[in-house]
mmCIF file of C-alpha atoms and ligand atoms in Angstrom:
data_model
loop_
_atom_site.group_PDB
_atom_site.id
_atom_site.type_symbol
_atom_site.label_atom_id
_atom_site.label_comp_id
_atom_site.label_asym_id
_atom_site.label_seq_id
_atom_site.Cartn_x
_atom_site.Cartn_y
_atom_site.Cartn_z
ATOM 1 C CA MET A 1 132.785 120.132 72.678
ATOM 2 C CA THR A 2 133.816 116.619 71.625
ATOM 3 C CA ALA A 3 132.071 114.305 69.238
ATOM 4 C CA LEU A 4 130.037 112.691 72.209
ATOM 5 C CA THR A 5 128.698 116.280 73.693
ATOM 6 C CA ILE A 6 125.170 116.027 73.936
ATOM 7 C CA THR A 7 123.585 118.319 72.293
ATOM 8 C CA ALA A 8 120.021 116.969 72.943
ATOM 9 C CA VAL A 9 117.528 115.501 74.389
ATOM 10 C CA GLU A 10 113.564 114.371 73.420
ATOM 11 C CA VAL A 11 111.241 113.305 75.322
ATOM 12 C CA PHE A 12 108.385 111.299 73.872
ATOM 13 C CA VAL A 13 105.204 109.859 76.096
ATOM 14 C CA VAL A 14 103.346 107.545 73.560
ATOM 15 C CA LYS A 15 99.865 106.254 74.029
ATOM 16 C CA ALA A 16 97.650 103.087 72.774
ATOM 17 C CA PRO A 17 94.228 103.058 73.369
ATOM 18 C CA LEU A 18 93.320 99.129 73.812
ATOM 19 C CA ASP A 19 90.101 98.155 72.061
ATOM 20 C CA THR A 20 89.762 95.293 74.153
ATOM 21 C CA PRO A 21 91.041 96.209 78.078
ATOM 22 C CA PHE A 22 92.748 93.065 79.700
ATOM 23 C CA ALA A 23 93.117 92.629 83.470
ATOM 24 C CA PHE A 24 95.958 91.440 86.024
ATOM 25 C CA SER A 25 95.546 91.094 89.425
ATOM 26 C CA GLN A 26 96.113 94.583 90.258
ATOM 27 C CA GLY A 27 93.805 95.795 88.144
ATOM 28 C CA TRP A 28 92.218 96.870 84.126
ATOM 29 C CA VAL A 29 94.730 97.790 81.623
ATOM 30 C CA HIS A 30 93.526 100.047 79.233
ATOM 31 C CA GLN A 31 96.103 101.531 77.486
ATOM 32 C CA ARG A 32 99.950 100.624 76.624
ATOM 33 C CA ALA A 33 102.378 103.196 76.984
ATOM 34 C CA ALA A 34 105.936 104.267 77.174
ATOM 35 C CA THR A 35 108.175 107.187 77.744
ATOM 36 C CA LEU A 36 110.707 107.027 75.126
ATOM 37 C CA VAL A 37 113.990 109.434 74.703
ATOM 38 C CA ARG A 38 116.718 110.032 71.847
ATOM 39 C CA ILE A 39 120.109 111.795 72.523
ATOM 40 C CA SER A 40 121.851 113.356 70.327
ATOM 41 C CA THR A 41 125.552 113.698 70.272
ATOM 42 C CA GLU A 42 127.691 116.459 68.385
ATOM 43 C CA SER A 43 129.231 113.417 66.122
ATOM 44 C CA GLY A 44 125.249 113.278 64.867
ATOM 45 C CA ILE A 45 124.890 109.892 66.134
ATOM 46 C CA GLN A 46 121.799 109.424 68.508
ATOM 47 C CA GLY A 47 120.440 106.450 71.310
ATOM 48 C CA TRP A 48 116.940 105.719 72.062
ATOM 49 C CA GLY A 49 115.952 104.442 76.241
ATOM 50 C CA GLU A 50 113.107 103.732 77.721
ATOM 51 C CA ALA A 51 111.558 104.312 80.610
ATOM 52 C CA PHE A 52 108.923 101.398 81.214
ATOM 53 C CA ALA A 53 104.855 101.950 81.790
ATOM 54 C CA GLN A 54 103.451 99.603 84.170
ATOM 55 C CA GLY A 55 100.220 98.720 82.881
ATOM 56 C CA LEU A 56 99.049 101.018 85.411
ATOM 57 C CA GLU A 57 101.298 103.927 85.860
ATOM 58 C CA PRO A 58 101.022 107.156 83.913
ATOM 59 C CA PRO A 59 104.194 107.449 81.528
ATOM 60 C CA GLU A 60 104.192 111.732 82.320
ATOM 61 C CA ILE A 61 105.916 111.217 85.704
ATOM 62 C CA ALA A 62 109.061 109.679 84.034
ATOM 63 C CA ALA A 63 108.884 112.403 81.427
ATOM 64 C CA ALA A 64 108.242 115.072 83.922
ATOM 65 C CA ALA A 65 111.645 113.493 85.602
ATOM 66 C CA LEU A 66 113.615 113.584 83.144
ATOM 67 C CA SER A 67 112.357 116.933 81.609
ATOM 68 C CA HIS A 68 112.789 118.528 85.221
ATOM 69 C CA ALA A 69 115.480 116.041 87.276
ATOM 70 C CA LEU A 70 117.667 114.912 84.678
ATOM 71 C CA VAL A 71 117.941 116.231 80.899
ATOM 72 C CA PRO A 72 120.002 119.890 82.615
ATOM 73 C CA ARG A 73 122.380 117.247 84.410
ATOM 74 C CA LEU A 74 122.951 115.602 80.731
ATOM 75 C CA LEU A 75 123.500 118.250 77.908
ATOM 76 C CA GLY A 76 127.043 119.133 77.509
ATOM 77 C CA GLN A 77 128.059 116.195 79.196
ATOM 78 C CA ASP A 78 129.158 113.265 77.353
ATOM 79 C CA ALA A 79 127.853 110.414 76.281
ATOM 80 C CA LEU A 80 130.306 107.725 76.373
ATOM 81 C CA SER A 81 130.182 107.593 80.325
ATOM 82 C CA PRO A 82 126.828 106.456 81.149
ATOM 83 C CA GLY A 83 128.411 105.068 84.751
ATOM 84 C CA VAL A 84 129.654 108.802 85.376
ATOM 85 C CA LEU A 85 125.858 110.325 84.517
ATOM 86 C CA TRP A 86 124.265 107.338 86.236
ATOM 87 C CA GLN A 87 125.872 108.090 89.739
ATOM 88 C CA SER A 88 125.009 112.133 89.015
ATOM 89 C CA MET A 89 121.579 111.471 88.178
ATOM 90 C CA TYR A 90 121.547 109.092 90.916
ATOM 91 C CA ASN A 91 122.748 111.778 93.366
ATOM 92 C CA GLN A 92 120.731 113.792 92.312
ATOM 93 C CA THR A 93 117.337 112.508 92.907
ATOM 94 C CA ARG A 94 118.107 109.824 96.029
ATOM 95 C CA ASP A 95 116.268 112.081 98.229
ATOM 96 C CA HIS A 96 113.355 111.731 95.953
ATOM 97 C CA GLY A 97 114.279 108.673 93.584
ATOM 98 C CA ARG A 98 115.446 105.721 94.313
ATOM 99 C CA LYS A 99 112.356 103.715 93.183
ATOM 100 C CA GLY A 100 109.090 103.583 90.496
ATOM 101 C CA SER A 101 109.341 106.201 88.074
ATOM 102 C CA VAL A 102 113.083 108.281 88.471
ATOM 103 C CA MET A 103 114.413 105.130 88.573
ATOM 104 C CA SER A 104 112.313 104.477 84.992
ATOM 105 C CA ALA A 105 113.384 107.774 83.830
ATOM 106 C CA ILE A 106 116.925 107.503 84.624
ATOM 107 C CA SER A 107 116.782 103.908 83.089
ATOM 108 C CA ALA A 108 115.987 105.824 79.566
ATOM 109 C CA VAL A 109 118.884 107.922 79.569
ATOM 110 C CA ASP A 110 121.270 105.249 80.338
ATOM 111 C CA ILE A 111 119.939 102.741 77.756
ATOM 112 C CA ALA A 112 120.080 105.260 75.359
ATOM 113 C CA LEU A 113 123.168 106.061 76.175
ATOM 114 C CA TRP A 114 124.692 103.054 75.568
ATOM 115 C CA ASP A 115 123.089 102.484 72.823
ATOM 116 C CA ILE A 116 125.428 105.582 71.291
ATOM 117 C CA CYS A 117 128.162 103.862 73.198
ATOM 118 C CA GLY A 118 127.737 100.345 70.903
ATOM 119 C CA LYS A 119 127.385 102.550 67.382
ATOM 120 C CA HIS A 120 130.169 104.653 68.260
ATOM 121 C CA LEU A 121 132.595 101.566 68.795
ATOM 122 C CA GLY A 122 130.843 99.630 66.398
ATOM 123 C CA VAL A 123 129.787 97.470 69.019
ATOM 124 C CA PRO A 124 125.468 95.545 70.090
ATOM 125 C CA ILE A 125 125.979 96.371 74.206
ATOM 126 C CA SER A 126 126.195 92.701 74.860
ATOM 127 C CA THR A 127 130.064 93.012 73.647
ATOM 128 C CA LEU A 128 130.634 96.374 76.072
ATOM 129 C CA LEU A 129 129.139 93.931 78.942
ATOM 130 C CA GLY A 130 131.115 91.812 78.428
ATOM 131 C CA GLY A 131 130.621 89.810 75.189
ATOM 132 C CA ALA A 132 127.917 87.399 74.561
ATOM 133 C CA HIS A 133 127.275 84.076 76.161
ATOM 134 C CA ARG A 134 124.735 83.421 73.436
ATOM 135 C CA GLN A 135 123.512 84.495 70.248
ATOM 136 C CA SER A 136 119.660 83.744 70.654
ATOM 137 C CA VAL A 137 117.352 83.023 73.628
ATOM 138 C CA GLN A 138 114.173 80.964 74.078
ATOM 139 C CA PRO A 139 111.285 82.843 74.502
ATOM 140 C CA TYR A 140 108.707 81.977 76.913
ATOM 141 C CA ALA A 141 104.469 83.390 76.214
ATOM 142 C CA THR A 142 103.596 85.918 78.579
ATOM 143 C CA GLY A 143 99.288 85.669 78.585
ATOM 144 C CA PHE A 144 96.506 85.155 80.454
ATOM 145 C CA TYR A 145 95.273 88.099 80.993
ATOM 146 C CA ARG A 146 91.631 88.246 82.192
ATOM 147 C CA LEU A 147 88.799 89.746 79.780
ATOM 148 C CA VAL A 148 85.921 89.087 82.382
ATOM 149 C CA GLY A 149 88.655 87.657 86.019
ATOM 150 C CA GLN A 150 87.217 85.036 87.467
ATOM 151 C CA GLY A 151 85.738 81.625 85.759
ATOM 152 C CA GLU A 152 88.053 82.037 82.700
ATOM 153 C CA SER A 153 89.740 78.931 82.689
ATOM 154 C CA GLN A 154 88.428 76.819 79.629
ATOM 155 C CA ARG A 155 89.582 80.084 77.319
ATOM 156 C CA LEU A 156 92.742 79.888 79.186
ATOM 157 C CA ALA A 157 93.627 76.355 78.390
ATOM 158 C CA GLU A 158 92.194 77.144 74.558
ATOM 159 C CA GLU A 159 95.135 79.614 74.725
ATOM 160 C CA SER A 160 98.116 77.996 76.718
ATOM 161 C CA VAL A 161 97.466 75.606 73.493
ATOM 162 C CA ALA A 162 97.674 78.338 71.066
ATOM 163 C CA HIS A 163 100.819 79.327 72.170
ATOM 164 C CA LYS A 164 101.953 75.704 72.397
ATOM 165 C CA GLU A 165 100.829 75.462 68.126
ATOM 166 C CA ALA A 166 102.245 79.075 67.843
ATOM 167 C CA GLY A 167 106.113 77.253 69.110
ATOM 168 C CA PHE A 168 106.445 78.402 72.481
ATOM 169 C CA THR A 169 107.887 75.752 75.339
ATOM 170 C CA ALA A 170 107.507 77.930 78.101
ATOM 171 C CA MET A 171 104.686 79.864 79.015
ATOM 172 C CA LYS A 172 103.907 81.669 82.233
ATOM 173 C CA VAL A 173 100.271 82.089 83.605
ATOM 174 C CA LYS A 174 98.619 85.131 85.586
ATOM 175 C CA LEU A 175 97.269 83.994 88.497
ATOM 176 C CA GLY A 176 95.717 86.088 91.404
ATOM 177 C CA PHE A 177 92.037 86.025 91.028
ATOM 178 C CA GLY A 178 91.916 84.395 94.326
ATOM 179 C CA VAL A 179 93.242 80.533 94.959
ATOM 180 C CA ARG A 180 90.130 78.325 94.111
ATOM 181 C CA ASP A 181 90.409 79.954 90.658
ATOM 182 C CA ASP A 182 94.445 79.969 90.317
ATOM 183 C CA ILE A 183 93.758 76.420 91.091
ATOM 184 C CA ALA A 184 91.698 75.206 88.679
ATOM 185 C CA VAL A 185 93.126 77.596 85.642
ATOM 186 C CA MET A 186 96.397 75.692 86.149
ATOM 187 C CA GLU A 187 94.217 72.113 85.999
ATOM 188 C CA SER A 188 92.598 73.451 83.014
ATOM 189 C CA ILE A 189 95.845 74.467 81.133
ATOM 190 C CA ALA A 190 97.434 70.898 82.647
ATOM 191 C CA ALA A 191 94.832 69.088 81.071
ATOM 192 C CA ALA A 192 95.191 70.983 77.793
ATOM 193 C CA LEU A 193 98.370 70.730 76.888
ATOM 194 C CA ASN A 194 98.722 67.074 78.684
ATOM 195 C CA ASP A 195 102.338 67.354 77.413
ATOM 196 C CA PRO A 196 105.397 67.295 79.781
ATOM 197 C CA ALA A 197 107.717 69.189 77.464
ATOM 198 C CA VAL A 198 105.866 72.314 78.060
ATOM 199 C CA GLU A 199 106.975 74.581 81.162
ATOM 200 C CA LEU A 200 105.103 76.386 83.498
ATOM 201 C CA MET A 201 105.222 79.110 85.396
ATOM 202 C CA VAL A 202 103.216 81.429 87.366
ATOM 203 C CA ASP A 203 103.008 84.704 88.457
ATOM 204 C CA THR A 204 100.477 86.434 90.745
ATOM 205 C CA ASN A 205 101.631 90.317 90.527
ATOM 206 C CA HIS A 206 101.437 90.039 94.435
ATOM 207 C CA ALA A 207 98.289 89.494 95.113
ATOM 208 C CA TYR A 208 98.302 87.605 98.023
ATOM 209 C CA GLY A 209 99.644 87.677 101.813
ATOM 210 C CA ARG A 210 101.949 85.219 102.979
ATOM 211 C CA ARG A 211 99.025 82.406 104.381
ATOM 212 C CA ASP A 212 97.177 82.366 100.674
ATOM 213 C CA ALA A 213 101.078 82.330 99.437
ATOM 214 C CA ILE A 214 102.000 78.780 100.418
ATOM 215 C CA ARG A 215 98.790 77.817 100.289
ATOM 216 C CA LEU A 216 98.904 78.347 96.211
ATOM 217 C CA GLY A 217 102.323 77.644 96.051
ATOM 218 C CA HIS A 218 101.419 73.807 97.727
ATOM 219 C CA ALA A 219 98.244 73.549 96.169
ATOM 220 C CA LEU A 220 100.244 73.585 91.847
ATOM 221 C CA ALA A 221 103.149 71.352 94.228
ATOM 222 C CA GLY A 222 102.463 69.072 91.007
ATOM 223 C CA HIS A 223 102.787 71.441 88.234
ATOM 224 C CA ASP A 224 106.509 71.040 88.315
ATOM 225 C CA LEU A 225 106.721 74.871 87.726
ATOM 226 C CA ARG A 226 109.843 76.350 86.543
ATOM 227 C CA TRP A 227 109.414 79.912 88.643
ATOM 228 C CA TYR A 228 106.439 81.662 91.276
ATOM 229 C CA GLU A 229 106.714 85.224 90.161
ATOM 230 C CA GLU A 230 105.943 88.163 92.407
ATOM 231 C CA PRO A 231 103.963 86.021 95.238
ATOM 232 C CA VAL A 232 104.120 88.639 97.850
ATOM 233 C CA VAL A 233 103.997 92.180 97.593
ATOM 234 C CA PRO A 234 107.696 93.431 96.910
ATOM 235 C CA GLU A 235 108.016 95.449 100.549
ATOM 236 C CA ASP A 236 107.754 92.040 102.051
ATOM 237 C CA VAL A 237 110.911 90.611 101.845
ATOM 238 C CA GLU A 238 111.224 88.556 104.390
ATOM 239 C CA GLY A 239 107.392 86.953 103.434
ATOM 240 C CA TYR A 240 109.807 86.310 99.889
ATOM 241 C CA ALA A 241 112.170 84.483 102.247
ATOM 242 C CA GLN A 242 110.088 82.263 103.909
ATOM 243 C CA LEU A 243 108.637 81.536 101.112
ATOM 244 C CA ARG A 244 111.662 80.013 99.865
ATOM 245 C CA LYS A 245 111.705 78.012 103.063
ATOM 246 C CA THR A 246 108.545 76.975 102.852
ATOM 247 C CA LEU A 247 107.784 75.953 99.370
ATOM 248 C CA ASN A 248 110.286 73.859 96.776
ATOM 249 C CA VAL A 249 109.129 75.735 93.171
ATOM 250 C CA PRO A 250 111.576 78.152 92.672
ATOM 251 C CA ILE A 251 110.779 82.090 93.815
ATOM 252 C CA ALA A 252 111.248 84.870 91.380
ATOM 253 C CA GLY A 253 110.603 88.709 91.579
ATOM 254 C CA GLY A 254 112.139 91.615 91.293
ATOM 255 C CA GLU A 255 110.225 93.524 88.483
ATOM 256 C CA ASN A 256 109.713 96.583 91.284
ATOM 257 C CA GLU A 257 112.990 96.288 92.905
ATOM 258 C CA HIS A 258 115.332 99.571 91.214
ATOM 259 C CA SER A 259 119.150 99.739 91.719
ATOM 260 C CA GLY A 260 121.699 97.622 93.037
ATOM 261 C CA TYR A 261 120.920 99.192 96.535
ATOM 262 C CA GLY A 262 116.989 97.915 95.703
ATOM 263 C CA PHE A 263 118.547 94.568 95.182
ATOM 264 C CA ASN A 264 121.628 94.022 97.191
ATOM 265 C CA THR A 265 118.599 93.992 99.432
ATOM 266 C CA LEU A 266 116.641 90.995 98.529
ATOM 267 C CA PHE A 267 119.567 88.509 98.014
ATOM 268 C CA ARG A 268 120.755 89.637 101.586
ATOM 269 C CA ALA A 269 118.015 87.676 102.696
ATOM 270 C CA ASP A 270 118.117 85.424 100.567
ATOM 271 C CA ALA A 271 114.473 86.679 99.447
ATOM 272 C CA LEU A 272 115.570 84.718 95.582
ATOM 273 C CA ASP A 273 115.790 81.704 93.417
ATOM 274 C CA ILE A 274 115.705 84.461 90.356
ATOM 275 C CA ALA A 275 115.549 87.770 90.249
ATOM 276 C CA GLN A 276 113.893 89.522 87.278
ATOM 277 C CA PRO A 277 115.209 92.737 87.212
ATOM 278 C CA ASP A 278 113.487 95.443 84.196
ATOM 279 C CA LEU A 279 116.468 97.267 82.030
ATOM 280 C CA GLY A 280 113.748 100.377 81.793
ATOM 281 C CA SER A 281 112.851 100.203 85.567
ATOM 282 C CA CYS A 282 115.804 99.244 87.364
ATOM 283 C CA GLY A 283 118.449 101.981 86.395
ATOM 284 C CA GLY A 284 119.855 100.542 82.573
ATOM 285 C CA PHE A 285 122.723 98.195 81.777
ATOM 286 C CA THR A 286 124.366 100.736 84.602
ATOM 287 C CA ALA A 287 121.985 99.450 87.211
ATOM 288 C CA ALA A 288 121.492 95.702 85.597
ATOM 289 C CA LYS A 289 125.156 94.881 85.626
ATOM 290 C CA ASP A 290 126.231 95.267 89.195
ATOM 291 C CA ILE A 291 122.479 93.716 89.729
ATOM 292 C CA LEU A 292 124.015 90.470 88.091
ATOM 293 C CA GLY A 293 127.277 90.390 89.852
ATOM 294 C CA MET A 294 125.818 90.355 92.835
ATOM 295 C CA ALA A 295 123.243 88.071 92.064
ATOM 296 C CA GLN A 296 126.053 85.788 90.294
ATOM 297 C CA ALA A 297 128.184 85.505 93.783
ATOM 298 C CA ASN A 298 124.878 84.761 95.906
ATOM 299 C CA GLY A 299 124.217 81.849 93.671
ATOM 300 C CA VAL A 300 120.941 83.798 92.222
ATOM 301 C CA MET A 301 119.942 83.360 88.654
ATOM 302 C CA VAL A 302 119.281 86.343 86.910
ATOM 303 C CA ASN A 303 115.978 86.655 83.918
ATOM 304 C CA PRO A 304 115.019 90.244 83.021
ATOM 305 C CA HIS A 305 111.413 91.201 83.097
ATOM 306 C CA VAL A 306 109.856 92.903 80.298
ATOM 307 C CA TRP A 307 106.719 94.252 79.583
ATOM 308 C CA GLY A 308 107.576 97.713 77.618
ATOM 309 C CA THR A 309 107.985 98.442 73.524
ATOM 310 C CA ALA A 310 110.413 97.151 71.515
ATOM 311 C CA ILE A 311 113.257 99.281 73.028
ATOM 312 C CA ALA A 312 112.698 97.732 75.990
ATOM 313 C CA GLN A 313 112.958 94.384 74.417
ATOM 314 C CA ALA A 314 115.954 95.444 72.351
ATOM 315 C CA ALA A 315 117.874 96.311 75.631
ATOM 316 C CA SER A 316 116.387 93.374 77.405
ATOM 317 C CA LEU A 317 118.025 90.606 74.295
ATOM 318 C CA GLN A 318 121.522 92.752 75.166
ATOM 319 C CA PHE A 319 121.276 92.151 78.440
ATOM 320 C CA ILE A 320 120.255 88.683 78.446
ATOM 321 C CA ALA A 321 123.556 87.893 75.532
ATOM 322 C CA SER A 322 125.750 89.199 78.747
ATOM 323 C CA ILE A 323 124.422 86.700 81.672
ATOM 324 C CA PRO A 324 126.894 84.056 82.568
ATOM 325 C CA ILE A 325 125.561 80.796 83.163
ATOM 326 C CA ALA A 326 124.337 80.698 86.918
ATOM 327 C CA HIS A 327 125.237 77.424 88.427
ATOM 328 C CA HIS A 328 127.007 75.551 85.649
ATOM 329 C CA SER A 329 127.038 72.244 84.164
ATOM 330 C CA LEU A 330 126.985 70.782 80.970
ATOM 331 C CA PHE A 331 122.790 71.282 80.666
ATOM 332 C CA ALA A 332 122.327 74.039 82.405
ATOM 333 C CA ALA A 333 119.733 76.246 82.467
ATOM 334 C CA GLU A 334 120.065 79.333 80.220
ATOM 335 C CA PRO A 335 117.777 83.105 80.455
ATOM 336 C CA ILE A 336 114.647 82.802 78.689
ATOM 337 C CA LEU A 337 113.048 85.419 77.266
ATOM 338 C CA GLU A 338 109.626 86.877 78.519
ATOM 339 C CA TYR A 339 107.741 87.537 75.377
ATOM 340 C CA ASP A 340 104.421 89.318 76.005
ATOM 341 C CA VAL A 341 101.410 88.147 73.391
ATOM 342 C CA SER A 342 99.175 90.982 74.625
ATOM 343 C CA SER A 343 98.473 93.902 72.296
ATOM 344 C CA HIS A 344 101.496 96.657 72.356
ATOM 345 C CA PRO A 345 101.715 98.815 69.525
ATOM 346 C CA PHE A 346 104.895 99.977 69.875
ATOM 347 C CA ARG A 347 106.381 96.166 69.367
ATOM 348 C CA ARG A 348 106.263 95.340 66.009
ATOM 349 C CA GLU A 349 105.613 98.570 64.604
ATOM 350 C CA LEU A 350 107.774 100.695 66.394
ATOM 351 C CA ILE A 351 110.967 98.764 64.835
ATOM 352 C CA ALA A 352 112.145 98.855 61.015
ATOM 353 C CA GLU A 353 112.875 94.842 61.724
ATOM 354 C CA PRO A 354 110.397 93.224 64.531
ATOM 355 C CA TRP A 355 111.765 89.982 66.255
ATOM 356 C CA GLN A 356 110.774 86.439 64.474
ATOM 357 C CA MET A 357 110.768 83.394 66.597
ATOM 358 C CA HIS A 358 112.555 80.252 64.536
ATOM 359 C CA ASP A 359 112.510 77.040 65.803
ATOM 360 C CA GLY A 360 111.837 78.061 68.756
ATOM 361 C CA ARG A 361 114.707 80.937 69.360
ATOM 362 C CA VAL A 362 114.909 85.170 68.919
ATOM 363 C CA ALA A 363 118.101 86.013 67.708
ATOM 364 C CA ILE A 364 119.824 88.373 69.688
ATOM 365 C CA PRO A 365 121.108 90.984 67.076
ATOM 366 C CA SER A 366 125.086 92.023 66.254
ATOM 367 C CA ARG A 367 124.050 95.237 64.714
ATOM 368 C CA PRO A 368 126.452 98.527 67.030
ATOM 369 C CA GLY A 369 124.644 99.531 70.192
ATOM 370 C CA LEU A 370 121.089 98.470 70.419
ATOM 371 C CA GLY A 371 120.640 97.014 67.190
ATOM 372 C CA ILE A 372 117.290 98.597 66.061
ATOM 373 C CA GLU A 373 116.576 101.323 63.741
ATOM 374 C CA ILE A 374 113.128 103.594 65.179
ATOM 375 C CA ASN A 375 109.840 103.963 62.596
ATOM 376 C CA MET A 376 109.076 107.507 63.921
ATOM 377 C CA GLU A 377 106.056 107.477 61.851
ATOM 378 C CA THR A 378 104.895 105.202 64.553
ATOM 379 C CA ILE A 379 105.913 107.535 67.600
ATOM 380 C CA GLU A 380 104.227 110.998 64.934
ATOM 381 C CA GLN A 381 101.085 108.557 65.208
ATOM 382 C CA TYR A 382 100.724 107.990 68.809
ATOM 383 C CA GLN A 383 102.812 111.012 70.666
ATOM 384 C CA THR A 384 100.401 112.702 73.411
ATOM 385 C CA GLN A 385 103.467 114.562 74.538
ATOM 386 C CA THR A 386 106.763 115.964 72.999
ATOM 387 C CA GLN A 387 109.218 117.629 75.676
ATOM 388 C CA ARG A 388 113.256 118.951 73.402
ATOM 389 C CA HIS A 389 115.843 119.972 75.112
ATOM 390 C CA VAL A 390 118.315 121.215 73.448
ATOM 391 C CA LEU A 391 122.575 122.315 74.644
ATOM 392 C CA SER A 392 121.712 126.745 74.093
HETATM 393 CA CA1 LIG B 401 105.264 89.899 86.469
#
């Protein structure tokens, strides 16, 4: 046994019902949830990770994958070898994993291992990834969820003004509630903002087939969108490529794709202008750095997706620090931070020093590892399932 031998893995399922359920194009979200992982080593250094739970994803699936498939391959192993352990976990689960909750479970372990590596070496994870290209990042507001469904353009316009008054200069609008309703929402928001300095993006969460996805893209051509996200289902790689050829707006996607293998399929098909791996489901830092390298070589920007807890946000911030400019110029586009403004108790309450926006930017932590300190009281308050696996 060495100082960094893995001696325990704990899995916490946390859930919080929402006072007011909200909808995105795929359904109603009634709770926020996550599968959190704490890995302990002989030295006493501990790392935290998160398996992202989508709005409709039961967090117990990733928890089961962790306990039954992954943890037996981790206890007694060297935590300083995240790449070796990633391959071990991936090979073990290839025939029943590769995507979805199993990859989210691998992601949680991987994030925790990189957290341990950073803490052991006394450097932030961005240093391990090659260094920080930036010390802060511009956040964009992700919101505009629905309380009724259709016909909410006036309320959503008021929400856009509130985001602007809160200091956001970029915001992403949830669409996918019918092409006509979507167009009305965007017209209402543009009229209320009446400010070309505010950048807008749209996200339909793959609500449409190719024909309506193209129809919507043409109808929104006047909004000078920064990107059009998940226009069609993630399986329709050719559809993505067709939209890129047909529309002028940059096409974004990838939050429902996984690992370098999955993203390679998208890059080979010229499916994306902007790749959006989620650290909590793409396979953690080990997969994200592979995806970043391939994206860079293919002329694709990387802008990570994040909708999870403060742990996933911390992972996203470290990764964003490490992303080089995709298309270099003096005034090149920088990656921006997805900043979900919907209610989520596992953000501000989960870490000792919650993120703050100062002068329109969020600072990237420079402390070792993920650079965060977890409030265990918050986990104890919301945990519905806890599994402790200890090296015997
Ligand atoms: Ca999205």
